[in-house]
GROMACS .gro file of N, CA and C in nm:
model
  408
    1MET      N    1  -0.813  -3.575  -0.387
    1MET     CA    2  -0.797  -3.586  -0.244
    1MET      C    3  -0.900  -3.494  -0.179
    2ASN      N    4  -0.973  -3.541  -0.078
    2ASN     CA    5  -1.069  -3.457  -0.011
    2ASN      C    6  -1.006  -3.398   0.115
    3ALA      N    7  -1.082  -3.312   0.183
    3ALA     CA    8  -1.029  -3.242   0.299
    3ALA      C    9  -0.997  -3.337   0.413
    4GLU      N   10  -1.074  -3.444   0.428
    4GLU     CA   11  -1.051  -3.537   0.537
    4GLU      C   12  -0.920  -3.611   0.520
    5GLU      N   13  -0.884  -3.641   0.395
    5GLU     CA   14  -0.758  -3.712   0.372
    5GLU      C   15  -0.637  -3.623   0.395
    6SER      N   16  -0.653  -3.491   0.375
    6SER     CA   17  -0.538  -3.402   0.388
    6SER      C   18  -0.515  -3.356   0.531
    7VAL      N   19  -0.610  -3.382   0.620
    7VAL     CA   20  -0.593  -3.340   0.759
    7VAL      C   21  -0.519  -3.449   0.833
    8LYS      N   22  -0.408  -3.410   0.895
    8LYS     CA   23  -0.330  -3.503   0.975
    8LYS      C   24  -0.321  -3.447   1.116
    9THR      N   25  -0.310  -3.535   1.212
    9THR     CA   26  -0.295  -3.492   1.349
    9THR      C   27  -0.147  -3.489   1.382
   10HIS      N   28  -0.099  -3.372   1.423
   10HIS     CA   29   0.042  -3.355   1.458
   10HIS      C   30   0.054  -3.333   1.608
   11GLY      N   31   0.152  -3.393   1.670
   11GLY     CA   32   0.176  -3.374   1.812
   11GLY      C   33   0.091  -3.466   1.895
   12VAL      N   34   0.149  -3.518   1.999
   12VAL     CA   35   0.080  -3.612   2.085
   12VAL      C   36   0.002  -3.539   2.192
   13THR      N   37   0.054  -3.424   2.238
   13THR     CA   38  -0.005  -3.360   2.354
   13THR      C   39  -0.128  -3.278   2.322
   14ASN      N   40  -0.135  -3.214   2.202
   14ASN     CA   41  -0.245  -3.123   2.181
   14ASN      C   42  -0.354  -3.177   2.089
   15ASN      N   43  -0.329  -3.279   2.010
   15ASN     CA   44  -0.426  -3.339   1.919
   15ASN      C   45  -0.498  -3.236   1.833
   16CYS      N   46  -0.428  -3.135   1.786
   16CYS     CA   47  -0.486  -3.033   1.701
   16CYS      C   48  -0.477  -3.077   1.556
   17PRO      N   49  -0.588  -3.080   1.484
   17PRO     CA   50  -0.581  -3.116   1.343
   17PRO      C   51  -0.518  -3.002   1.264
   18VAL      N   52  -0.424  -3.036   1.177
   18VAL     CA   53  -0.354  -2.938   1.095
   18VAL      C   54  -0.363  -2.984   0.951
   19SER      N   55  -0.398  -2.894   0.863
   19SER     CA   56  -0.408  -2.927   0.722
   19SER      C   57  -0.269  -2.924   0.662
   20THR      N   58  -0.227  -3.036   0.605
   20THR     CA   59  -0.095  -3.048   0.544
   20THR      C   60  -0.111  -3.099   0.403
   21PRO      N   61  -0.070  -3.019   0.302
   21PRO     CA   62  -0.080  -3.070   0.166
   21PRO      C   63   0.021  -3.180   0.143
   22GLU      N   64  -0.019  -3.278   0.065
   22GLU     CA   65   0.072  -3.387   0.034
   22GLU      C   66   0.128  -3.367  -0.105
   23GLY      N   67   0.257  -3.384  -0.119
   23GLY     CA   68   0.322  -3.372  -0.249
   23GLY      C   69   0.345  -3.227  -0.286
   24ASN      N   70   0.393  -3.207  -0.407
   24ASN     CA   71   0.423  -3.074  -0.456
   24ASN      C   72   0.316  -3.035  -0.557
   25ASP      N   73   0.209  -2.971  -0.509
   25ASP     CA   74   0.097  -2.935  -0.595
   25ASP      C   75   0.114  -2.799  -0.660
   26THR      N   76   0.226  -2.728  -0.636
   26THR     CA   77   0.241  -2.595  -0.692
   26THR      C   78   0.253  -2.599  -0.842
   27ASN      N   79   0.309  -2.703  -0.899
   27ASN     CA   80   0.320  -2.713  -1.044
   27ASN      C   81   0.189  -2.752  -1.108
   28LYS      N   82   0.097  -2.806  -1.033
   28LYS     CA   83  -0.030  -2.856  -1.087
   28LYS      C   84  -0.143  -2.756  -1.062
   29GLY      N   85  -0.110  -2.630  -1.043
   29GLY     CA   86  -0.215  -2.531  -1.024
   29GLY      C   87  -0.250  -2.508  -0.880
   30GLY      N   88  -0.170  -2.557  -0.787
   30GLY     CA   89  -0.195  -2.533  -0.646
   30GLY      C   90  -0.164  -2.388  -0.612
   31MET      N   91  -0.170  -2.353  -0.485
   31MET     CA   92  -0.144  -2.216  -0.444
   31MET      C   93   0.001  -2.178  -0.466
   32LYS      N   94   0.022  -2.060  -0.521
   32LYS     CA   95   0.155  -2.005  -0.537
   32LYS      C   96   0.177  -1.904  -0.426
   33ARG      N   97   0.300  -1.868  -0.407
   33ARG     CA   98   0.331  -1.770  -0.304
   33ARG      C   99   0.275  -1.633  -0.343
   34THR      N  100   0.292  -1.593  -0.468
   34THR     CA  101   0.238  -1.468  -0.517
   34THR      C  102   0.128  -1.500  -0.617
   35PRO      N  103   0.007  -1.450  -0.597
   35PRO     CA  104  -0.101  -1.483  -0.690
   35PRO      C  105  -0.076  -1.421  -0.827
   36PHE      N  106  -0.135  -1.481  -0.929
   36PHE     CA  107  -0.121  -1.430  -1.065
   36PHE      C  108  -0.187  -1.294  -1.074
   37SER      N  109  -0.119  -1.202  -1.139
   37SER     CA  110  -0.174  -1.070  -1.156
   37SER      C  111  -0.131  -1.015  -1.290
   38LYS      N  112  -0.219  -0.938  -1.352
   38LYS     CA  113  -0.183  -0.876  -1.479
   38LYS      C  114  -0.093  -0.755  -1.458
   39PHE      N  115  -0.080  -0.711  -1.333
   39PHE     CA  116   0.004  -0.597  -1.303
   39PHE      C  117   0.148  -0.643  -1.284
   40LYS      N  118   0.240  -0.571  -1.344
   40LYS     CA  119   0.381  -0.607  -1.338
   40LYS      C  120   0.436  -0.591  -1.196
   41ARG      N  121   0.382  -0.497  -1.120
   41ARG     CA  122   0.437  -0.466  -0.988
   41ARG      C  123   0.431  -0.585  -0.893
   42VAL      N  124   0.332  -0.671  -0.910
   42VAL     CA  125   0.320  -0.786  -0.822
   42VAL      C  126   0.431  -0.886  -0.848
   43GLN      N  127   0.469  -0.901  -0.974
   43GLN     CA  128   0.569  -1.001  -1.011
   43GLN      C  129   0.711  -0.947  -1.015
   44SER      N  130   0.729  -0.816  -0.996
   44SER     CA  131   0.863  -0.757  -1.007
   44SER      C  132   0.944  -0.783  -0.881
   45HIS      N  133   1.074  -0.764  -0.893
   45HIS     CA  134   1.165  -0.781  -0.781
   45HIS      C  135   1.151  -0.663  -0.685
   46PHE      N  136   1.192  -0.685  -0.561
   46PHE     CA  137   1.188  -0.580  -0.460
   46PHE      C  138   1.291  -0.473  -0.493
   47LYS      N  139   1.249  -0.348  -0.486
   47LYS     CA  140   1.340  -0.237  -0.509
   47LYS      C  141   1.352  -0.159  -0.379
   48SER      N  142   1.470  -0.153  -0.325
   48SER     CA  143   1.493  -0.086  -0.199
   48SER      C  144   1.470   0.064  -0.213
   49PRO      N  145   1.405   0.127  -0.114
   49PRO     CA  146   1.387   0.271  -0.121
   49PRO      C  147   1.517   0.347  -0.099
   50LEU      N  148   1.616   0.282  -0.041
   50LEU     CA  149   1.746   0.346  -0.018
   50LEU      C  150   1.834   0.319  -0.138
   51GLN      N  151   1.859   0.422  -0.215
   51GLN     CA  152   1.941   0.409  -0.334
   51GLN      C  153   2.075   0.478  -0.310
   52VAL      N  154   2.183   0.407  -0.331
   52VAL     CA  155   2.317   0.463  -0.315
   52VAL      C  156   2.368   0.497  -0.453
   53THR      N  157   2.396   0.625  -0.473
   53THR     CA  158   2.448   0.667  -0.601
   53THR      C  159   2.600   0.660  -0.599
   54GLU      N  160   2.658   0.659  -0.717
   54GLU     CA  161   2.804   0.653  -0.727
   54GLU      C  162   2.868   0.778  -0.668
   55SER      N  163   2.801   0.893  -0.682
   55SER     CA  164   2.860   1.017  -0.631
   55SER      C  165   2.858   1.021  -0.478
   56ALA      N  166   2.770   0.942  -0.414
   56ALA     CA  167   2.761   0.942  -0.269
   56ALA      C  168   2.876   0.864  -0.205
   57LYS      N  169   2.941   0.778  -0.281
   57LYS     CA  170   3.052   0.701  -0.226
   57LYS      C  171   3.174   0.793  -0.213
   58VAL      N  172   3.228   0.798  -0.092
   58VAL     CA  173   3.341   0.886  -0.063
   58VAL      C  174   3.462   0.799  -0.033
   59SER      N  175   3.574   0.842  -0.084
   59SER     CA  176   3.696   0.766  -0.058
   59SER      C  177   3.738   0.788   0.087
   60PRO      N  178   3.814   0.696   0.143
   60PRO     CA  179   3.860   0.712   0.281
   60PRO      C  180   3.941   0.840   0.301
   61ALA      N  181   4.022   0.878   0.202
   61ALA     CA  182   4.102   1.000   0.215
   61ALA      C  183   4.012   1.123   0.223
   62GLU      N  184   3.906   1.127   0.142
   62GLU     CA  185   3.813   1.239   0.147
   62GLU      C  186   3.738   1.243   0.280
   63GLU      N  187   3.704   1.125   0.332
   63GLU     CA  188   3.634   1.119   0.460
   63GLU      C  189   3.724   1.169   0.573
   64VAL      N  190   3.852   1.131   0.571
   64VAL     CA  191   3.947   1.178   0.672
   64VAL      C  192   3.962   1.329   0.662
   65ALA      N  193   3.973   1.382   0.541
   65ALA     CA  194   3.988   1.526   0.522
   65ALA      C  195   3.865   1.600   0.576
   66GLU      N  196   3.745   1.547   0.551
   66GLU     CA  197   3.622   1.609   0.602
   66GLU      C  198   3.618   1.606   0.754
   67LEU      N  199   3.660   1.496   0.814
   67LEU     CA  200   3.663   1.487   0.960
   67LEU      C  201   3.764   1.585   1.020
   68GLU      N  202   3.878   1.602   0.953
   68GLU     CA  203   3.977   1.698   1.002
   68GLU      C  204   3.924   1.840   0.992
   69ARG      N  205   3.852   1.873   0.884
   69ARG     CA  206   3.791   2.006   0.871
   69ARG      C  207   3.688   2.028   0.982
   70ARG      N  208   3.609   1.926   1.011
   70ARG     CA  209   3.508   1.936   1.117
   70ARG      C  210   3.574   1.956   1.253
   71ARG      N  211   3.685   1.886   1.276
   71ARG     CA  212   3.757   1.901   1.403
   71ARG      C  213   3.812   2.042   1.418
   72GLU      N  214   3.869   2.096   1.311
   72GLU     CA  215   3.920   2.233   1.315
   72GLU      C  216   3.808   2.332   1.342
   73GLN      N  217   3.692   2.310   1.282
   73GLN     CA  218   3.577   2.398   1.304
   73GLN      C  219   3.533   2.394   1.451
   74LEU      N  220   3.528   2.275   1.509
   74LEU     CA  221   3.489   2.262   1.650
   74LEU      C  222   3.593   2.325   1.742
   75ASP      N  223   3.722   2.307   1.711
   75ASP     CA  224   3.827   2.370   1.791
   75ASP      C  225   3.814   2.522   1.786
   76THR      N  226   3.779   2.577   1.670
   76THR     CA  227   3.760   2.721   1.657
   76THR      C  228   3.643   2.768   1.742
   77GLU      N  229   3.532   2.692   1.741
   77GLU     CA  230   3.416   2.727   1.823
   77GLU      C  231   3.450   2.722   1.971
   78ILE      N  232   3.527   2.622   2.013
   78ILE     CA  233   3.567   2.610   2.153
   78ILE      C  234   3.653   2.729   2.192
   79ALA      N  235   3.749   2.766   2.107
   79ALA     CA  236   3.835   2.881   2.136
   79ALA      C  237   3.753   3.009   2.145
   80GLN      N  238   3.653   3.024   2.060
   80GLN     CA  239   3.568   3.143   2.063
   80GLN      C  240   3.489   3.149   2.194
   81LEU      N  241   3.434   3.036   2.237
   81LEU     CA  242   3.360   3.033   2.363
   81LEU      C  243   3.450   3.064   2.482
   82GLU      N  244   3.572   3.010   2.481
   82GLU     CA  245   3.666   3.039   2.589
   82GLU      C  246   3.705   3.186   2.589
   83ALA      N  247   3.716   3.247   2.470
   83ALA     CA  248   3.749   3.390   2.461
   83ALA      C  249   3.635   3.476   2.515
   84GLU      N  250   3.512   3.427   2.506
   84GLU     CA  251   3.397   3.499   2.558
   84GLU      C  252   3.381   3.480   2.709
   85GLY      N  253   3.467   3.401   2.770
   85GLY     CA  254   3.464   3.385   2.914
   85GLY      C  255   3.402   3.256   2.964
   86TYR      N  256   3.363   3.169   2.875
   86TYR     CA  257   3.307   3.041   2.918
   86TYR      C  258   3.420   2.944   2.952
   87ARG      N  259   3.396   2.865   3.056
   87ARG     CA  260   3.493   2.762   3.093
   87ARG      C  261   3.431   2.626   3.065
   88VAL      N  262   3.516   2.531   3.025
   88VAL     CA  263   3.468   2.397   2.990
   88VAL      C  264   3.401   2.330   3.109
   89ASP      N  265   3.462   2.341   3.228
   89ASP     CA  266   3.404   2.276   3.345
   89ASP      C  267   3.269   2.338   3.383
   90GLU      N  268   3.255   2.469   3.360
   90GLU     CA  269   3.127   2.535   3.387
   90GLU      C  270   3.020   2.487   3.289
   91LEU      N  271   3.056   2.475   3.162
   91LEU     CA  272   2.962   2.425   3.062
   91LEU      C  273   2.922   2.281   3.091
   92GLU      N  274   3.017   2.198   3.132
   92GLU     CA  275   2.987   2.059   3.167
   92GLU      C  276   2.891   2.053   3.285
   93HIS      N  277   2.911   2.143   3.383
   93HIS     CA  278   2.822   2.148   3.499
   93HIS      C  279   2.680   2.185   3.455
   94HIS      N  280   2.667   2.284   3.367
   94HIS     CA  281   2.535   2.324   3.317
   94HIS      C  282   2.468   2.209   3.242
   95ILE      N  283   2.545   2.138   3.162
   95ILE     CA  284   2.490   2.025   3.087
   95ILE      C  285   2.442   1.916   3.183
   96ASP      N  286   2.521   1.888   3.287
   96ASP     CA  287   2.480   1.788   3.386
   96ASP      C  288   2.352   1.830   3.458
   97MET      N  289   2.343   1.958   3.490
   97MET     CA  290   2.222   2.008   3.557
   97MET      C  291   2.100   1.999   3.464
   98LEU      N  292   2.118   2.026   3.335
   98LEU     CA  293   2.008   2.012   3.241
   98LEU      C  294   1.962   1.867   3.229
   99HIS      N  295   2.056   1.774   3.230
   99HIS     CA  296   2.020   1.632   3.226
   99HIS      C  297   1.938   1.594   3.349
  100GLU      N  298   1.982   1.641   3.465
  100GLU     CA  299   1.910   1.610   3.589
  100GLU      C  300   1.770   1.671   3.586
  101TYR      N  301   1.760   1.795   3.540
  101TYR     CA  302   1.630   1.861   3.529
  101TYR      C  303   1.537   1.782   3.436
  102ASN      N  304   1.588   1.741   3.321
  102ASN     CA  305   1.505   1.666   3.226
  102ASN      C  306   1.460   1.532   3.283
  103ASP      N  307   1.548   1.466   3.358
  103ASP     CA  308   1.509   1.339   3.421
  103ASP      C  309   1.397   1.360   3.522
  104ILE      N  310   1.409   1.464   3.605
  104ILE     CA  311   1.307   1.493   3.706
  104ILE      C  312   1.175   1.531   3.638
  105LYS      N  313   1.184   1.611   3.532
  105LYS     CA  314   1.064   1.651   3.459
  105LYS      C  315   0.995   1.530   3.397
  106ASP      N  316   1.073   1.437   3.341
  106ASP     CA  317   1.015   1.316   3.283
  106ASP      C  318   0.939   1.235   3.387
  107VAL      N  319   0.996   1.222   3.507
  107VAL     CA  320   0.930   1.148   3.615
  107VAL      C  321   0.801   1.219   3.655
  108GLY      N  322   0.807   1.352   3.666
  108GLY     CA  323   0.688   1.429   3.701
  108GLY      C  324   0.577   1.414   3.599
  109GLN      N  325   0.613   1.420   3.471
  109GLN     CA  326   0.511   1.404   3.366
  109GLN      C  327   0.454   1.263   3.366
  110SER      N  328   0.536   1.165   3.395
  110SER     CA  329   0.488   1.028   3.403
  110SER      C  330   0.388   1.014   3.518
  111LEU      N  331   0.421   1.073   3.632
  111LEU     CA  332   0.329   1.068   3.746
  111LEU      C  333   0.198   1.140   3.715
  112LEU      N  334   0.206   1.256   3.651
  112LEU     CA  335   0.084   1.327   3.614
  112LEU      C  336  -0.001   1.244   3.518
  113GLY      N  337   0.063   1.175   3.427
  113GLY     CA  338  -0.010   1.089   3.334
  113GLY      C  339  -0.081   0.975   3.406
  114ARG      N  340  -0.014   0.916   3.503
  114ARG     CA  341  -0.077   0.807   3.579
  114ARG      C  342  -0.192   0.856   3.665
  115ILE      N  343  -0.173   0.973   3.729
  115ILE     CA  344  -0.281   1.030   3.810
  115ILE      C  345  -0.401   1.063   3.721
  116ALA      N  346  -0.373   1.119   3.604
  116ALA     CA  347  -0.482   1.153   3.511
  116ALA      C  348  -0.557   1.028   3.468
  117ALA      N  349  -0.486   0.919   3.444
  117ALA     CA  350  -0.551   0.794   3.404
  117ALA      C  351  -0.638   0.740   3.517
  118LEU      N  352  -0.588   0.748   3.640
  118LEU     CA  353  -0.665   0.699   3.755
  118LEU      C  354  -0.791   0.783   3.778
  119ARG      N  355  -0.778   0.914   3.759
  119ARG     CA  356  -0.892   1.004   3.781
  119ARG      C  357  -0.984   1.012   3.660
  120GLY      N  358  -0.941   0.959   3.548
  120GLY     CA  359  -1.022   0.966   3.427
  120GLY      C  360  -1.029   1.105   3.369
  121THR      N  361  -0.920   1.177   3.377
  121THR     CA  362  -0.915   1.314   3.326
  121THR      C  363  -0.791   1.329   3.238
  122THR      N  364  -0.766   1.449   3.194
  122THR     CA  365  -0.648   1.473   3.110
  122THR      C  366  -0.536   1.535   3.193
  123THR      N  367  -0.416   1.523   3.142
  123THR     CA  368  -0.303   1.586   3.211
  123THR      C  369  -0.315   1.737   3.207
  124ARG      N  370  -0.378   1.790   3.103
  124ARG     CA  371  -0.399   1.936   3.094
  124ARG      C  372  -0.482   1.985   3.212
  125ASP      N  373  -0.586   1.908   3.248
  125ASP     CA  374  -0.668   1.945   3.363
  125ASP      C  375  -0.588   1.939   3.493
  126LEU      N  376  -0.498   1.841   3.502
  126LEU     CA  377  -0.416   1.830   3.623
  126LEU      C  378  -0.317   1.944   3.634
  127TYR      N  379  -0.267   1.993   3.521
  127TYR     CA  380  -0.176   2.107   3.525
  127TYR      C  381  -0.245   2.226   3.590
  128THR      N  382  -0.370   2.254   3.550
  128THR     CA  383  -0.442   2.366   3.611
  128THR      C  384  -0.477   2.335   3.756
  129HIS      N  385  -0.509   2.209   3.787
  129HIS     CA  386  -0.544   2.170   3.924
  129HIS      C  387  -0.427   2.193   4.019
  130PHE      N  388  -0.306   2.159   3.975
  130PHE     CA  389  -0.188   2.174   4.061
  130PHE      C  390  -0.119   2.309   4.043
  131GLY      N  391  -0.176   2.398   3.964
  131GLY     CA  392  -0.118   2.531   3.946
  131GLY      C  393   0.008   2.533   3.862
  132LEU      N  394   0.017   2.443   3.766
  132LEU     CA  395   0.135   2.437   3.680
  132LEU      C  396   0.105   2.504   3.546
  133GLU      N  397   0.208   2.560   3.486
  133GLU     CA  398   0.195   2.616   3.352
  133GLU      C  399   0.215   2.504   3.250
  134LEU      N  400   0.148   2.512   3.136
  134LEU     CA  401   0.165   2.410   3.033
  134LEU      C  402   0.305   2.413   2.974
  135ASP      N  403   0.375   2.525   2.987
  135ASP     CA  404   0.511   2.536   2.936
  135ASP      C  405   0.614   2.476   3.030
  136ASP      N  406   0.573   2.439   3.152
  136ASP     CA  407   0.667   2.383   3.251
  136ASP      C  408   0.718   2.249   3.206
   0.00000   0.00000   0.00000
């Protein structure tokens, strides 16, 4: 079979010639999915990089016990912080303020990046131009 015989036109709208093999030529020396190689690695099965060992499998009872130990540890840390004078609502307020600060900082850095791109300079140069510290 020559190349002209194997080219068929598929689709009415685009008239793009597409090469389509006829029959099952893989048994007759046609292209295989994996080329022949003298190296075993090409023909071997896939080996996942994530290996689960038998010792890594934990029973549900052991998992529950570990979670209970972790909960007791966290309760102890909370009690220690409260004994030092920290209040939960005050800590939550500080966390909320940190989130707001980080959001504002992200917007500022995004704006500096866009200005730097428009001016064809680096954000480092803009930090010095606007009197900002690199640690800000």
